[in-house]
Tab-separated table of C-alpha atoms in Angstrom:
chain	number	residue	atom	x	y	z
A	292	MET	CA	0.000	0.000	0.000
A	293	ALA	CA	2.706	2.492	0.964
A	294	ALA	CA	4.791	1.735	-2.115
A	295	SER	CA	1.847	2.184	-4.480
A	296	MET	CA	0.837	5.417	-2.741
A	297	LEU	CA	4.392	6.778	-2.997
A	298	ALA	CA	4.607	5.865	-6.679
A	299	SER	CA	1.246	7.491	-7.321
A	300	LEU	CA	2.205	10.704	-5.536
A	301	GLN	CA	5.560	10.860	-7.326
A	302	SER	CA	3.819	10.582	-10.668
A	303	LYS	CA	1.395	13.385	-9.741
A	304	LEU	CA	3.919	15.879	-8.420
A	305	PRO	CA	6.056	17.714	-10.955
A	306	GLN	CA	9.719	16.867	-10.758
A	307	LEU	CA	11.856	19.617	-9.254
A	308	GLY	CA	14.755	20.673	-11.432
A	309	SER	CA	18.252	20.468	-10.030
A	310	ALA	CA	19.724	23.661	-8.612
A	311	ALA	CA	22.613	23.381	-11.057
A	312	GLN	CA	20.211	23.923	-13.979
A	313	GLY	CA	19.239	27.337	-12.708
A	314	SER	CA	16.731	29.067	-10.555
A	315	ASP	CA	14.308	29.625	-13.468
A	316	GLU	CA	13.598	25.912	-13.713
A	317	LEU	CA	13.293	25.689	-9.941
A	318	ASN	CA	10.845	28.612	-9.899
A	319	GLN	CA	8.862	26.994	-12.695
A	320	SER	CA	8.774	23.669	-10.845
A	321	VAL	CA	7.646	25.351	-7.622
A	322	ALA	CA	4.914	27.171	-9.553
A	323	GLN	CA	3.766	23.874	-11.095
A	324	ALA	CA	3.702	22.168	-7.695
A	325	LYS	CA	1.721	25.076	-6.234
A	326	GLN	CA	-0.727	24.974	-9.144
A	327	PHE	CA	-1.143	21.209	-8.675
A	328	LEU	CA	-1.783	21.534	-4.928
A	329	VAL	CA	-4.335	24.296	-5.391
A	330	SER	CA	-6.106	22.499	-8.255
A	331	GLU	CA	-6.391	19.278	-6.210
A	332	LEU	CA	-7.588	21.033	-3.040
A	333	ARG	CA	-10.892	19.600	-1.802
A	334	PRO	CA	-13.521	21.840	-0.149
A	335	TRP	CA	-12.694	22.436	3.519
A	336	PRO	CA	-16.242	21.648	4.756
A	337	GLN	CA	-15.904	18.243	3.090
A	338	PHE	CA	-12.476	17.794	4.705
A	339	PHE	CA	-13.701	18.818	8.174
A	340	ALA	CA	-16.913	16.758	8.057
A	341	VAL	CA	-16.531	15.642	11.676
A	342	ALA	CA	-20.142	14.449	11.781
A	343	LYS	CA	-19.192	11.751	9.251
A	344	PHE	CA	-16.340	10.367	11.367
A	345	SER	CA	-16.905	6.764	12.355
A	346	LYS	CA	-15.027	3.915	13.943
A	347	PRO	CA	-13.433	1.649	11.327
A	348	ALA	CA	-14.805	-1.899	11.220
A	349	GLY	CA	-11.370	-3.512	11.239
A	350	VAL	CA	-7.826	-3.429	9.950
A	351	HIS	CA	-8.910	-3.784	6.324
A	352	ASP	CA	-11.281	-0.845	6.736
A	353	VAL	CA	-8.522	1.305	8.257
A	354	SER	CA	-6.195	0.345	5.403
A	355	TYR	CA	-8.839	1.179	2.786
A	356	ARG	CA	-9.696	4.505	4.430
A	357	LEU	CA	-6.030	5.499	4.716
A	358	ASP	CA	-5.354	4.592	1.090
A	359	HIS	CA	-8.387	6.482	-0.179
A	360	ASN	CA	-8.198	9.571	2.038
A	361	LEU	CA	-4.430	10.080	1.709
A	362	HIS	CA	-4.885	10.238	-2.063
A	363	PHE	CA	-8.178	12.106	-2.102
A	364	PHE	CA	-7.237	14.793	0.462
A	365	PHE	CA	-3.511	14.995	-0.367
A	366	SER	CA	-3.523	18.763	-1.017
A	367	ASN	CA	-5.588	19.420	2.108
A	368	TYR	CA	-3.067	17.483	4.183
A	369	VAL	CA	-0.197	19.494	2.659
A	370	PHE	CA	-1.945	22.776	3.534
A	371	LEU	CA	-2.695	21.448	7.034
A	372	SER	CA	1.014	20.664	7.437
A	373	ILE	CA	1.990	24.136	6.232
A	374	GLY	CA	-0.440	25.626	8.754
A	375	LEU	CA	1.062	23.570	11.595
A	376	ILE	CA	4.591	24.581	10.577
A	377	THR	CA	3.552	28.252	10.489
A	378	PHE	CA	1.906	27.934	13.904
A	379	ALA	CA	5.023	26.295	15.351
A	380	LEU	CA	7.282	29.031	13.972
A	381	ILE	CA	5.051	31.768	15.377
A	382	MET	CA	5.054	30.063	18.769
A	383	ALA	CA	8.878	29.819	18.749
A	384	PRO	CA	10.114	33.396	18.263
A	385	MET	CA	13.707	32.489	19.175
A	386	LEU	CA	13.770	30.114	16.213
A	387	LEU	CA	12.610	32.951	13.967
A	388	VAL	CA	15.464	35.085	15.324
A	389	GLY	CA	17.877	32.217	14.630
A	390	LEU	CA	16.572	31.815	11.075
A	391	PHE	CA	16.893	35.578	10.541
A	392	ILE	CA	20.520	35.549	11.755
A	393	LEU	CA	21.439	32.562	9.579
A	394	LEU	CA	19.754	34.025	6.493
A	395	SER	CA	21.537	37.335	7.154
A	396	VAL	CA	24.889	35.517	7.222
A	397	PHE	CA	24.042	33.726	3.959
A	398	LEU	CA	23.030	37.020	2.357
A	399	ALA	CA	26.275	38.657	3.528
A	400	ILE	CA	28.298	35.804	2.016
A	401	LYS	CA	26.436	36.186	-1.276
A	402	ARG	CA	26.837	39.978	-1.383
A	403	LEU	CA	30.533	39.962	-0.474
A	404	ASN	CA	31.225	37.258	-3.063
A	405	LYS	CA	34.861	37.035	-1.944
A	406	GLN	CA	37.230	34.168	-2.499
A	407	VAL	CA	37.946	32.841	1.007
A	408	VAL	CA	41.130	30.840	1.528
A	409	VAL	CA	41.381	28.434	4.468
A	410	ALA	CA	44.708	26.663	5.099
A	411	GLY	CA	45.847	27.482	1.571
A	412	HIS	CA	42.713	26.064	-0.058
A	413	PRO	CA	40.152	28.372	-1.679
A	414	LEU	CA	36.516	27.840	-0.648
A	415	SER	CA	33.836	28.020	-3.293
A	416	LEU	CA	30.629	29.901	-2.569
A	417	GLN	CA	28.833	26.605	-1.857
A	418	ARG	CA	31.505	25.606	0.636
A	419	GLN	CA	31.269	29.001	2.341
A	420	TYR	CA	27.520	28.442	2.778
A	421	MET	CA	28.174	24.975	4.201
A	422	VAL	CA	30.781	26.266	6.650
A	423	ALA	CA	28.478	29.091	7.767
A	424	GLY	CA	25.627	26.598	8.176
A	425	VAL	CA	27.727	24.318	10.355
A	426	VAL	CA	29.642	26.940	12.338
A	427	ILE	CA	26.730	29.326	12.899
A	428	GLY	CA	23.568	27.364	12.116
A	429	VAL	CA	24.093	24.216	14.171
A	430	PRO	CA	24.879	25.984	17.473
A	431	LEU	CA	22.149	28.554	16.810
A	432	PHE	CA	19.509	25.894	16.240
A	433	TYR	CA	20.720	23.951	19.260
A	434	ILE	CA	20.284	27.060	21.420
A	435	THR	CA	16.821	27.742	19.997
A	436	ALA	CA	15.734	24.080	20.469
A	437	ALA	CA	14.877	23.631	16.812
A	438	GLY	CA	15.222	19.846	17.100
A	439	SER	CA	12.349	19.513	19.522
A	440	LEU	CA	10.235	21.788	17.346
A	441	VAL	CA	10.916	19.642	14.283
A	442	PHE	CA	9.869	16.485	16.152
A	443	TRP	CA	6.760	18.276	17.467
A	444	ILE	CA	5.804	19.279	13.910
A	445	ILE	CA	6.369	15.750	12.594
A	446	GLY	CA	4.429	14.158	15.462
A	447	VAL	CA	1.452	16.491	15.354
A	448	THR	CA	1.243	16.436	11.563
A	449	LEU	CA	1.462	12.654	11.290
A	450	SER	CA	-1.017	12.018	14.077
A	451	SER	CA	-3.494	14.587	12.725
A	452	VAL	CA	-3.320	13.209	9.194
A	453	LEU	CA	-3.502	9.549	10.210
A	454	VAL	CA	-6.375	10.046	12.683
A	455	HIS	CA	-8.355	12.074	10.135
A	456	ALA	CA	-7.690	9.639	7.295
A	457	SER	CA	-8.647	6.597	9.362
A	458	LEU	CA	-11.833	8.055	10.902
A	459	LEU	CA	-13.404	9.626	7.791
A	460	PRO	CA	-15.086	6.977	5.659
A	461	PRO	CA	-14.946	7.608	1.911
A	462	SER	CA	-18.300	8.748	0.626
A	463	ASP	CA	-19.819	7.614	-2.649
A	464	ALA	CA	-19.248	11.093	-4.113
A	465	ASP	CA	-15.531	11.034	-3.183
A	466	SER	CA	-14.636	7.985	-5.200
A	467	GLY	CA	-17.194	8.036	-7.991
A	468	GLY	CA	-19.104	5.018	-6.678
A	469	GLN	CA	-16.030	2.961	-5.836
A	470	ALA	CA	-16.602	3.226	-2.059
A	471	VAL	CA	-19.953	1.428	-2.244
A	472	ALA	CA	-18.569	-1.296	-4.524
A	473	ALA	CA	-15.536	-1.802	-2.260
A	474	ALA	CA	-17.761	-1.955	0.845
A	475	GLU	CA	-19.956	-4.577	-0.797
A	476	LYS	CA	-16.856	-6.679	-1.538
A	477	GLY	CA	-15.759	-6.385	2.100
A	478	ILE	CA	-12.728	-4.181	1.382
A	479	GLY	CA	-13.927	-1.049	3.120
A	480	GLY	CA	-16.821	0.302	5.216
């Protein structure tokens, strides 16, 4: 189930261009991904239909509901995740300060555009970014407790998505009649 879902999602999402090919391709890929997510967004009242939540009949029902809802509400789950990430960043102002400092250092490196030599070896711009990320970013994010925030975001997002997907039964309108046929065969509902 997980492998087929991953393959399906990979085929739906536009492939991101490599950074070496230029920022224009990256911008175009991001725009395509955004257009895809917005076009596949389901109505929020349908997504938050709490009155329709029901206890799954068994493991097969949970599996069917997860498979269906993770595909059907994919864009809604992405926007829910973005909302949780935004909430977490707002609630952790020290992390925002840390991000601001790190981005300021990266911007300074880009604007100076100097050839830095360390122990007789010149550092490329990419290497300068990596050194700044390690020397400044790692201690800064340790001080701001970014690790715990990342695990909080992952935990809350995964639990929210999995609970929603397993409690909301697919309606006949969601799957074009497939939910009723699958329920009659004993696969779901």
